[in-house]
Structure formats: C-alpha cells, structure tokens
C-alpha cells in the first residue's frame, strides 16, 4: 500500500559495507559498533545490530542502561558497553543483563571492583581533554594503585574520546593522543581505544586495539573516506498543488510574497520531523535531479515548495527527495547549518521506515 506520508529508506547492506570498509582500514584493530540513540535515529535496532553481527561485530556501545537492556533482550552473546557509566543503584541491573559499564570516575571504579565478582571485563574511560566524562589525568595514580585488582580481569580496556576528530588538521587531536599515550605507559598490558568515527581516519597511530565507529556506519562523514556508502534516504509525497497569484503570501508570518504567478506544492513534513525551521525560504528538495526551493516558513507538519519550473512534469502523489545517495545527509547538514549526527538522530518516528537488504 502506498501511504501519503514521508518514507525513510535504510540500506542495511550499506551498513555492512561501511563496517567492512572500516575493518579493512583498521586491519590491526577490533571494529566495534556504536548503536546509541536507537542506532543514531534509524531505529530497527534488531535489524541493524543483526547486520553488524553478521559482518563480524562482537562488541557494541550504547549511551545508557535502558538501551543496553533493550539490545540484550534481542542478542544474548554480544558484549554491550554502556558509555554513561555506573550510576547509583545500577550494579545489580548491569549484572542481571550482562552489561559492562564504562567506568568514568574513581568512585565508580572502586564500586565496580568491589561488586563485580566474575572478573571478566572492565573498561575504564580517561578524560584527555573532552572534559565531559572520564577519569581526569591527575587521578591516574589512583588507578595505578588498583592495578592488582584490574589484573584479575580477563580483559581490561583503557579508552578516551577525541574532542576535535572531525577536523583532521586540528592540533588538539595530537595533544590528546600524546596524553593517552602517557596513560597507556602508566597502565601497560591492557587493550586501548581512542578513535571513534572521526578519529579512525586520522591515521593508524590513533587506532590502537579497538575503534568505535558510529556515524560512519550510517553513511555520515563521507568526506573522510569516499568508500563510505550512503545508508539513509528520505522522501516525501506531494499532497496538494496550488496556484499562487502575484502578490499572495505563503505560510505563517507571510514571510514569502510571490513576485509572479507561482505554482506551489505542499509536502507533509516539518520541524516536528527534524526539518529545521532555519530552512525557511532557504532550503530545497529534489525531483528528478532538479532543485525545488522551499518557500515560506517551515511549519510543524508541512513545507511548501515552488514547483513552477516543473509544473507540467509533477503531480499530487509524486515523491520529492529530501536527501539520498546523490544529496547526502552531509550535504543536507551543510544546508541546514548543522552536523550529520543531528540530521539522523532527529529523524521523526512518524516516518515509515523501510529496511532494505
């Protein structure tokens, strides 16, 4: 059945391709899967995680414990690390669902060492300059004092996170790497992880034992590596076509006034669906490779576009493209004045999602 609502297509084979591309690029490192925020807004956790597992991924990162519990309910054998750490009263929940907290403070570390009796896995996050989460550098000595306890674990991972990895030329990347190297030398004999999506393409010295791709898996940051495939496409049907006379205005606050007779089309998506209001009188959609400008103010559920130049080739029920493999989420992010992460994590749940292999 063809619905008159926007449709989001997610190419699962492209996710697999992107994972394998990163595996080849990081041949000496384990490639994990970051699937927080419902796989960066794409949903279908069971489909995306399953595709990554079939591609060889065994270790996943989520943001909070609820995300971890949900994925664990579907997949019993994978390793799930929870980035937001071990918070008060969560110890038994982590154990019940076989989740591993990313330890972000000395108090969390002491608590987990005392509580966790199976001595299988522990992952410790050091803050090398993000100043968000993680054990600060000046507390490394306190961790060293606990090394005998850590050495009882089958696997210990030391990790950090880069603040400016989206900018290859930013000198802060190397400053953080050198800080991480210093921590590594203070705590030898473990596994180490520094690079997430952007850091992966800063070069081999950033890879260490594990890399943690996120947006790369879903088609973002194509400028870092042209082999990354587009994953997500958004299109919307035209639900009404109108003839606008010269001098008439469009939308809330009448921000667009027709300078000539104009043919307009209305599409059923708006700022409630993650299409930023900043695109008012500025953005555009595509039809058969042609740009169609957005006119008037983007409203909650509707956008008006100017179809005058294609008025005889387009009709109600036809679909226009918001972004796809030709006009990517990176392109759309640049148009919107934001980052590709925000584009896909703000994708509305109202969209029909079509997962294709």
GROMACS .gro file of N, CA and C in nm, residues 128-272:
model
  435
  128UNK      N    1   4.098   1.292   2.840
  128UNK     CA    2   4.223   1.351   2.791
  128UNK      C    3   4.202   1.491   2.732
  129UNK      N    4   4.082   1.547   2.752
  129UNK     CA    5   4.060   1.682   2.702
  129UNK      C    6   3.921   1.712   2.653
  130UNK      N    7   3.830   1.616   2.659
  130UNK     CA    8   3.691   1.640   2.623
  130UNK      C    9   3.618   1.713   2.736
  131UNK      N   10   3.663   1.685   2.859
  131UNK     CA   11   3.605   1.749   2.979
  131UNK      C   12   3.455   1.730   2.987
  132UNK      N   13   3.415   1.605   2.970
  132UNK     CA   14   3.273   1.570   2.971
  132UNK      C   15   3.251   1.452   3.065
  133UNK      N   16   3.305   1.338   3.029
  133UNK     CA   17   3.304   1.219   3.114
  133UNK      C   18   3.446   1.163   3.119
  134UNK      N   19   3.472   1.081   3.221
  134UNK     CA   20   3.602   1.014   3.229
  134UNK      C   21   3.684   1.056   3.350
  135UNK      N   22   3.776   0.967   3.387
  135UNK     CA   23   3.867   0.994   3.499
  135UNK      C   24   3.973   1.094   3.453
  136UNK      N   25   3.993   1.198   3.530
  136UNK     CA   26   4.088   1.302   3.491
  136UNK      C   27   4.232   1.253   3.501
  137UNK      N   28   4.317   1.314   3.420
  137UNK     CA   29   4.458   1.271   3.411
  137UNK      C   30   4.529   1.271   3.546
  138UNK      N   31   4.498   1.368   3.629
  138UNK     CA   32   4.570   1.379   3.757
  138UNK      C   33   4.529   1.271   3.857
  139UNK      N   34   4.433   1.186   3.817
  139UNK     CA   35   4.391   1.076   3.904
  139UNK      C   36   4.441   0.940   3.855
  140UNK      N   37   4.530   0.941   3.756
  140UNK     CA   38   4.584   0.816   3.703
  140UNK      C   39   4.653   0.735   3.813
  141UNK      N   40   4.722   0.804   3.903
  141UNK     CA   41   4.794   0.735   4.011
  141UNK      C   42   4.698   0.655   4.100
  142UNK      N   43   4.576   0.705   4.116
  142UNK     CA   44   4.477   0.633   4.197
  142UNK      C   45   4.435   0.504   4.128
  143UNK      N   46   4.433   0.505   3.995
  143UNK     CA   47   4.401   0.383   3.920
  143UNK      C   48   4.518   0.285   3.927
  144UNK      N   49   4.640   0.338   3.919
  144UNK     CA   50   4.759   0.253   3.928
  144UNK      C   51   4.761   0.175   4.060
  145UNK      N   52   4.715   0.238   4.167
  145UNK     CA   53   4.710   0.172   4.298
  145UNK      C   54   4.616   0.051   4.296
  146UNK      N   55   4.523   0.051   4.202
  146UNK     CA   56   4.425  -0.058   4.193
  146UNK      C   57   4.462  -0.160   4.085
  147UNK      N   58   4.585  -0.150   4.033
  147UNK     CA   59   4.625  -0.235   3.921
  147UNK      C   60   4.620  -0.385   3.955
  148UNK      N   61   4.652  -0.421   4.076
  148UNK     CA   62   4.645  -0.563   4.115
  148UNK      C   63   4.503  -0.615   4.101
  149UNK      N   64   4.406  -0.532   4.136
  149UNK     CA   65   4.266  -0.571   4.120
  149UNK      C   66   4.230  -0.583   3.972
  150UNK      N   67   4.278  -0.487   3.891
  150UNK     CA   68   4.249  -0.488   3.748
  150UNK      C   69   4.310  -0.610   3.680
  151UNK      N   70   4.428  -0.650   3.725
  151UNK     CA   71   4.498  -0.762   3.662
  151UNK      C   72   4.426  -0.896   3.683
  152UNK      N   73   4.328  -0.898   3.771
  152UNK     CA   74   4.249  -1.020   3.792
  152UNK      C   75   4.145  -1.039   3.681
  153UNK      N   76   4.120  -0.933   3.603
  153UNK     CA   77   4.019  -0.940   3.498
  153UNK      C   78   4.076  -1.002   3.371
  154UNK      N   79   3.990  -1.075   3.300
  154UNK     CA   80   4.032  -1.138   3.175
  154UNK      C   81   4.058  -1.033   3.067
  155UNK      N   82   3.984  -0.923   3.073
  155UNK     CA   83   4.001  -0.817   2.973
  155UNK      C   84   3.984  -0.681   3.039
  156UNK      N   85   4.084  -0.596   3.021
  156UNK     CA   86   4.079  -0.458   3.068
  156UNK      C   87   4.101  -0.367   2.948
  157UNK      N   88   4.010  -0.273   2.929
  157UNK     CA   89   4.022  -0.177   2.819
  157UNK      C   90   4.035  -0.037   2.877
  158UNK      N   91   4.135   0.036   2.829
  158UNK     CA   92   4.154   0.176   2.865
  158UNK      C   93   4.113   0.259   2.744
  159UNK      N   94   4.020   0.354   2.762
  159UNK     CA   95   3.972   0.430   2.648
  159UNK      C   96   3.970   0.580   2.678
  160UNK      N   97   3.962   0.658   2.571
  160UNK     CA   98   3.938   0.802   2.581
  160UNK      C   99   3.862   0.845   2.456
  161UNK      N  100   3.831   0.974   2.447
  161UNK     CA  101   3.748   1.024   2.337
  161UNK      C  102   3.802   1.157   2.289
  162UNK      N  103   3.812   1.172   2.157
  162UNK     CA  104   3.869   1.292   2.096
  162UNK      C  105   3.764   1.403   2.082
  163UNK      N  106   3.805   1.525   2.112
  163UNK     CA  107   3.713   1.639   2.106
  163UNK      C  108   3.702   1.700   1.966
  164UNK      N  109   3.807   1.689   1.885
  164UNK     CA  110   3.812   1.760   1.757
  164UNK      C  111   3.843   1.669   1.639
  165UNK      N  112   3.803   1.543   1.648
  165UNK     CA  113   3.840   1.447   1.543
  165UNK      C  114   3.773   1.477   1.410
  166UNK      N  115   3.668   1.557   1.410
  166UNK     CA  116   3.603   1.595   1.285
  166UNK      C  117   3.687   1.689   1.200
  167UNK      N  118   3.793   1.743   1.259
  167UNK     CA  119   3.884   1.834   1.189
  167UNK      C  120   4.023   1.771   1.187
  168UNK      N  121   4.059   1.714   1.074
  168UNK     CA  122   4.186   1.642   1.063
  168UNK      C  123   4.307   1.729   1.096
  169UNK      N  124   4.296   1.858   1.071
  169UNK     CA  125   4.410   1.948   1.089
  169UNK      C  126   4.420   2.006   1.229
  170UNK      N  127   4.323   1.976   1.313
  170UNK     CA  128   4.322   2.035   1.446
  170UNK      C  129   4.434   1.975   1.532
  171UNK      N  130   4.519   2.059   1.584
  171UNK     CA  131   4.636   2.014   1.661
  171UNK      C  132   4.597   1.949   1.794
  172UNK      N  133   4.474   1.975   1.838
  172UNK     CA  134   4.430   1.918   1.966
  172UNK      C  135   4.419   1.766   1.960
  173UNK      N  136   4.397   1.712   1.839
  173UNK     CA  137   4.392   1.566   1.824
  173UNK      C  138   4.522   1.502   1.872
  174UNK      N  139   4.633   1.559   1.828
  174UNK     CA  140   4.763   1.502   1.865
  174UNK      C  141   4.795   1.527   2.013
  175UNK      N  142   4.750   1.640   2.065
  175UNK     CA  143   4.768   1.667   2.209
  175UNK      C  144   4.698   1.559   2.291
  176UNK      N  145   4.575   1.526   2.252
  176UNK     CA  146   4.502   1.422   2.324
  176UNK      C  147   4.566   1.285   2.307
  177UNK      N  148   4.614   1.257   2.187
  177UNK     CA  149   4.678   1.126   2.164
  177UNK      C  150   4.801   1.110   2.252
  178UNK      N  151   4.880   1.213   2.264
  178UNK     CA  152   5.000   1.207   2.347
  178UNK      C  153   4.964   1.191   2.495
  179UNK      N  154   4.858   1.256   2.537
  179UNK     CA  155   4.810   1.238   2.675
  179UNK      C  156   4.767   1.093   2.696
  180UNK      N  157   4.700   1.038   2.595
  180UNK     CA  158   4.654   0.899   2.604
  180UNK      C  159   4.774   0.804   2.608
  181UNK      N  160   4.876   0.833   2.530
  181UNK     CA  161   4.998   0.752   2.530
  181UNK      C  162   5.061   0.749   2.669
  182UNK      N  163   5.059   0.862   2.735
  182UNK     CA  164   5.116   0.871   2.870
  182UNK      C  165   5.038   0.782   2.967
  183UNK      N  166   4.905   0.783   2.954
  183UNK     CA  167   4.821   0.697   3.038
  183UNK      C  168   4.849   0.551   3.006
  184UNK      N  169   4.862   0.519   2.878
  184UNK     CA  170   4.890   0.382   2.834
  184UNK      C  171   5.020   0.329   2.896
  185UNK      N  172   5.122   0.414   2.899
  185UNK     CA  173   5.251   0.373   2.958
  185UNK      C  174   5.240   0.354   3.109
  186UNK      N  175   5.151   0.427   3.172
  186UNK     CA  176   5.131   0.414   3.316
  186UNK      C  177   5.051   0.289   3.352
  187UNK      N  178   4.971   0.242   3.256
  187UNK     CA  179   4.886   0.125   3.278
  187UNK      C  180   4.908   0.027   3.162
  188UNK      N  181   5.023  -0.039   3.159
  188UNK     CA  182   5.058  -0.128   3.047
  188UNK      C  183   4.988  -0.263   3.055
  189UNK      N  184   4.987  -0.331   2.939
  189UNK     CA  185   4.942  -0.470   2.936
  189UNK      C  186   4.794  -0.489   2.912
  190UNK      N  187   4.724  -0.383   2.878
  190UNK     CA  188   4.580  -0.392   2.856
  190UNK      C  189   4.546  -0.366   2.709
  191UNK      N  190   4.417  -0.352   2.679
  191UNK     CA  191   4.373  -0.309   2.547
  191UNK      C  192   4.341  -0.159   2.555
  192UNK      N  193   4.352  -0.092   2.437
  192UNK     CA  194   4.337   0.053   2.438
  192UNK      C  195   4.249   0.098   2.320
  193UNK      N  196   4.172   0.205   2.346
  193UNK     CA  197   4.081   0.257   2.243
  193UNK      C  198   4.072   0.409   2.253
  194UNK      N  199   4.100   0.476   2.142
  194UNK     CA  200   4.093   0.622   2.139
  194UNK      C  201   3.999   0.674   2.031
  195UNK      N  202   3.995   0.608   1.917
  195UNK     CA  203   3.926   0.662   1.799
  195UNK      C  204   3.780   0.618   1.790
  196UNK      N  205   3.692   0.717   1.773
  196UNK     CA  206   3.555   0.693   1.731
  196UNK      C  207   3.549   0.726   1.581
  197UNK      N  208   3.437   0.775   1.532
  197UNK     CA  209   3.420   0.792   1.387
  197UNK      C  210   3.528   0.876   1.321
  198UNK      N  211   3.543   1.001   1.366
  198UNK     CA  212   3.642   1.089   1.303
  198UNK      C  213   3.784   1.044   1.327
  199UNK      N  214   3.813   0.997   1.447
  199UNK     CA  215   3.948   0.956   1.483
  199UNK      C  216   4.002   0.842   1.400
  200UNK      N  217   3.911   0.758   1.350
  200UNK     CA  218   3.952   0.644   1.268
  200UNK      C  219   4.034   0.689   1.148
  201UNK      N  220   3.995   0.801   1.088
  201UNK     CA  221   4.060   0.846   0.966
  201UNK      C  222   4.170   0.949   0.991
  202UNK      N  223   4.214   0.960   1.116
  202UNK     CA  224   4.330   1.043   1.148
  202UNK      C  225   4.462   0.967   1.128
  203UNK      N  226   4.451   0.837   1.106
  203UNK     CA  227   4.571   0.758   1.082
  203UNK      C  228   4.587   0.644   1.180
  204UNK      N  229   4.674   0.551   1.145
  204UNK     CA  230   4.690   0.426   1.219
  204UNK      C  231   4.729   0.447   1.364
  205UNK      N  232   4.806   0.551   1.394
  205UNK     CA  233   4.851   0.569   1.531
  205UNK      C  234   4.737   0.602   1.627
  206UNK      N  235   4.620   0.633   1.572
  206UNK     CA  236   4.503   0.660   1.655
  206UNK      C  237   4.417   0.534   1.676
  207UNK      N  238   4.449   0.426   1.609
  207UNK     CA  239   4.361   0.309   1.609
  207UNK      C  240   4.372   0.225   1.736
  208UNK      N  241   4.491   0.197   1.782
  208UNK     CA  242   4.513   0.111   1.898
  208UNK      C  243   4.442  -0.023   1.879
  209UNK      N  244   4.387  -0.081   1.986
  209UNK     CA  245   4.331  -0.216   1.979
  209UNK      C  246   4.185  -0.220   1.936
  210UNK      N  247   4.112  -0.113   1.967
  210UNK     CA  248   3.970  -0.107   1.931
  210UNK      C  249   3.938   0.030   1.872
  211UNK      N  250   3.853   0.032   1.769
  211UNK     CA  251   3.796   0.157   1.720
  211UNK      C  252   3.644   0.150   1.736
  212UNK      N  253   3.580   0.267   1.747
  212UNK     CA  254   3.439   0.272   1.784
  212UNK      C  255   3.358   0.356   1.684
  213UNK      N  256   3.343   0.309   1.560
  213UNK     CA  257   3.269   0.389   1.462
  213UNK      C  258   3.122   0.404   1.498
  214UNK      N  259   3.068   0.520   1.464
  214UNK     CA  260   2.926   0.547   1.484
  214UNK      C  261   2.866   0.601   1.355
  215UNK      N  262   2.874   0.733   1.335
  215UNK     CA  263   2.812   0.796   1.218
  215UNK      C  264   2.865   0.739   1.087
  216UNK      N  265   2.990   0.692   1.085
  216UNK     CA  266   3.047   0.632   0.963
  216UNK      C  267   2.965   0.511   0.917
  217UNK      N  268   2.917   0.433   1.014
  217UNK     CA  269   2.840   0.314   0.980
  217UNK      C  270   2.711   0.351   0.908
  218UNK      N  271   2.658   0.469   0.938
  218UNK     CA  272   2.528   0.510   0.887
  218UNK      C  273   2.538   0.608   0.770
  219UNK      N  274   2.658   0.620   0.713
  219UNK     CA  275   2.674   0.697   0.590
  219UNK      C  276   2.722   0.838   0.607
  220UNK      N  277   2.750   0.882   0.730
  220UNK     CA  278   2.798   1.018   0.753
  220UNK      C  279   2.949   1.027   0.740
  221UNK      N  280   2.998   1.149   0.735
  221UNK     CA  281   3.143   1.175   0.725
  221UNK      C  282   3.205   1.115   0.600
  222UNK      N  283   3.129   1.120   0.489
  222UNK     CA  284   3.183   1.067   0.363
  222UNK      C  285   3.307   1.143   0.317
  223UNK      N  286   3.323   1.267   0.363
  223UNK     CA  287   3.441   1.344   0.325
  223UNK      C  288   3.569   1.284   0.381
  224UNK      N  289   3.557   1.201   0.485
  224UNK     CA  290   3.674   1.136   0.543
  224UNK      C  291   3.719   1.017   0.458
  225UNK      N  292   3.624   0.948   0.399
  225UNK     CA  293   3.657   0.830   0.320
  225UNK      C  294   3.547   0.811   0.215
  226UNK      N  295   3.583   0.825   0.089
  226UNK     CA  296   3.484   0.821  -0.020
  226UNK      C  297   3.422   0.682  -0.037
  227UNK      N  298   3.482   0.580   0.026
  227UNK     CA  299   3.426   0.445   0.014
  227UNK      C  300   3.307   0.423   0.108
  228UNK      N  301   3.286   0.516   0.201
  228UNK     CA  302   3.169   0.507   0.288
  228UNK      C  303   3.043   0.526   0.204
  229UNK      N  304   2.949   0.433   0.215
  229UNK     CA  305   2.827   0.438   0.134
  229UNK      C  306   2.714   0.509   0.208
  230UNK      N  307   2.628   0.572   0.129
  230UNK     CA  308   2.509   0.636   0.183
  230UNK      C  309   2.414   0.528   0.234
  231UNK      N  310   2.353   0.549   0.349
  231UNK     CA  311   2.267   0.448   0.411
  231UNK      C  312   2.120   0.489   0.409
  232UNK      N  313   2.093   0.616   0.434
  232UNK     CA  314   1.955   0.659   0.461
  232UNK      C  315   1.906   0.758   0.356
  233UNK      N  316   1.782   0.737   0.310
  233UNK     CA  317   1.719   0.827   0.214
  233UNK      C  318   1.580   0.866   0.265
  234UNK      N  319   1.548   0.993   0.254
  234UNK     CA  320   1.418   1.044   0.298
  234UNK      C  321   1.347   1.109   0.181
  235UNK      N  322   1.223   1.068   0.158
  235UNK     CA  323   1.143   1.128   0.053
  235UNK      C  324   1.003   1.154   0.103
  236UNK      N  325   0.934   1.245   0.037
  236UNK     CA  326   0.800   1.285   0.083
  236UNK      C  327   0.707   1.301  -0.036
  237UNK      N  328   0.580   1.260  -0.021
  237UNK     CA  329   0.484   1.280  -0.129
  237UNK      C  330   0.434   1.424  -0.133
  238UNK      N  331   0.391   1.466  -0.248
  238UNK     CA  332   0.320   1.593  -0.262
  238UNK      C  333   0.173   1.566  -0.233
  239UNK      N  334   0.116   1.640  -0.138
  239UNK     CA  335  -0.024   1.615  -0.102
  239UNK      C  336  -0.120   1.721  -0.156
  240UNK      N  337  -0.065   1.833  -0.205
  240UNK     CA  338  -0.152   1.934  -0.266
  240UNK      C  339  -0.069   2.026  -0.354
  241UNK      N  340  -0.128   2.065  -0.468
  241UNK     CA  341  -0.067   2.163  -0.558
  241UNK      C  342  -0.160   2.283  -0.568
  242UNK      N  343  -0.102   2.402  -0.556
  242UNK     CA  344  -0.180   2.526  -0.560
  242UNK      C  345  -0.122   2.623  -0.662
  243UNK      N  346  -0.208   2.711  -0.712
  243UNK     CA  347  -0.165   2.822  -0.798
  243UNK      C  348  -0.165   2.949  -0.716
  244UNK      N  349  -0.050   3.009  -0.702
  244UNK     CA  350  -0.032   3.129  -0.621
  244UNK      C  351  -0.023   3.250  -0.715
  245UNK      N  352  -0.108   3.349  -0.690
  245UNK     CA  353  -0.107   3.469  -0.774
  245UNK      C  354   0.001   3.567  -0.727
  246UNK      N  355   0.048   3.647  -0.820
  246UNK     CA  356   0.146   3.751  -0.787
  246UNK      C  357   0.095   3.836  -0.671
  247UNK      N  358   0.181   3.854  -0.569
  247UNK     CA  359   0.144   3.935  -0.453
  247UNK      C  360   0.089   3.856  -0.336
  248UNK      N  361   0.049   3.730  -0.359
  248UNK     CA  362   0.000   3.648  -0.249
  248UNK      C  363   0.117   3.598  -0.164
  249UNK      N  364   0.085   3.565  -0.039
  249UNK     CA  365   0.190   3.521   0.054
  249UNK      C  366   0.168   3.376   0.096
  250UNK      N  367   0.275   3.319   0.153
  250UNK     CA  368   0.274   3.177   0.189
  250UNK      C  369   0.310   3.159   0.336
  251UNK      N  370   0.232   3.074   0.405
  251UNK     CA  371   0.271   3.026   0.537
  251UNK      C  372   0.259   3.126   0.651
  252UNK      N  373   0.298   3.078   0.771
  252UNK     CA  374   0.295   3.161   0.891
  252UNK      C  375   0.381   3.286   0.875
  253UNK      N  376   0.332   3.395   0.929
  253UNK     CA  377   0.401   3.525   0.930
  253UNK      C  378   0.423   3.583   0.791
  254UNK      N  379   0.371   3.515   0.688
  254UNK     CA  380   0.372   3.566   0.550
  254UNK      C  381   0.513   3.605   0.506
  255UNK      N  382   0.608   3.517   0.531
  255UNK     CA  383   0.749   3.551   0.504
  255UNK      C  384   0.786   3.540   0.357
  256UNK      N  385   0.700   3.481   0.274
  256UNK     CA  386   0.725   3.474   0.130
  256UNK      C  387   0.611   3.542   0.056
  257UNK      N  388   0.647   3.631  -0.034
  257UNK     CA  389   0.549   3.700  -0.118
  257UNK      C  390   0.583   3.674  -0.263
  258UNK      N  391   0.486   3.623  -0.340
  258UNK     CA  392   0.511   3.586  -0.479
  258UNK      C  393   0.536   3.710  -0.565
  259UNK      N  394   0.649   3.710  -0.636
  259UNK     CA  395   0.681   3.821  -0.726
  259UNK      C  396   0.616   3.802  -0.862
  260UNK      N  397   0.565   3.681  -0.886
  260UNK     CA  398   0.496   3.648  -1.010
  260UNK      C  399   0.402   3.531  -0.981
  261UNK      N  400   0.317   3.498  -1.074
  261UNK     CA  401   0.232   3.381  -1.057
  261UNK      C  402   0.320   3.258  -1.037
  262UNK      N  403   0.288   3.179  -0.935
  262UNK     CA  404   0.375   3.069  -0.892
  262UNK      C  405   0.292   2.944  -0.865
  263UNK      N  406   0.345   2.830  -0.905
  263UNK     CA  407   0.280   2.702  -0.872
  263UNK      C  408   0.353   2.642  -0.752
  264UNK      N  409   0.276   2.610  -0.648
  264UNK     CA  410   0.337   2.556  -0.526
  264UNK      C  411   0.287   2.415  -0.498
  265UNK      N  412   0.366   2.342  -0.422
  265UNK     CA  413   0.327   2.208  -0.376
  265UNK      C  414   0.351   2.200  -0.226
  266UNK      N  415   0.264   2.130  -0.158
  266UNK     CA  416   0.276   2.111  -0.013
  266UNK      C  417   0.317   1.968   0.016
  267UNK      N  418   0.419   1.952   0.100
  267UNK     CA  419   0.464   1.819   0.141
  267UNK      C  420   0.447   1.804   0.292
  268UNK      N  421   0.409   1.683   0.339
  268UNK     CA  422   0.369   1.664   0.479
  268UNK      C  423   0.484   1.630   0.574
  269UNK      N  424   0.577   1.721   0.589
  269UNK     CA  425   0.679   1.708   0.693
  269UNK      C  426   0.725   1.847   0.731
  270UNK      N  427   0.779   1.860   0.855
  270UNK     CA  428   0.817   1.992   0.903
  270UNK      C  429   0.914   1.983   1.018
  271UNK      N  430   0.914   2.086   1.102
  271UNK     CA  431   1.015   2.088   1.210
  271UNK      C  432   0.991   1.981   1.315
  272UNK      N  433   0.868   1.928   1.325
  272UNK     CA  434   0.843   1.816   1.416
  272UNK      C  435   0.910   1.688   1.367
   0.00000   0.00000   0.00000
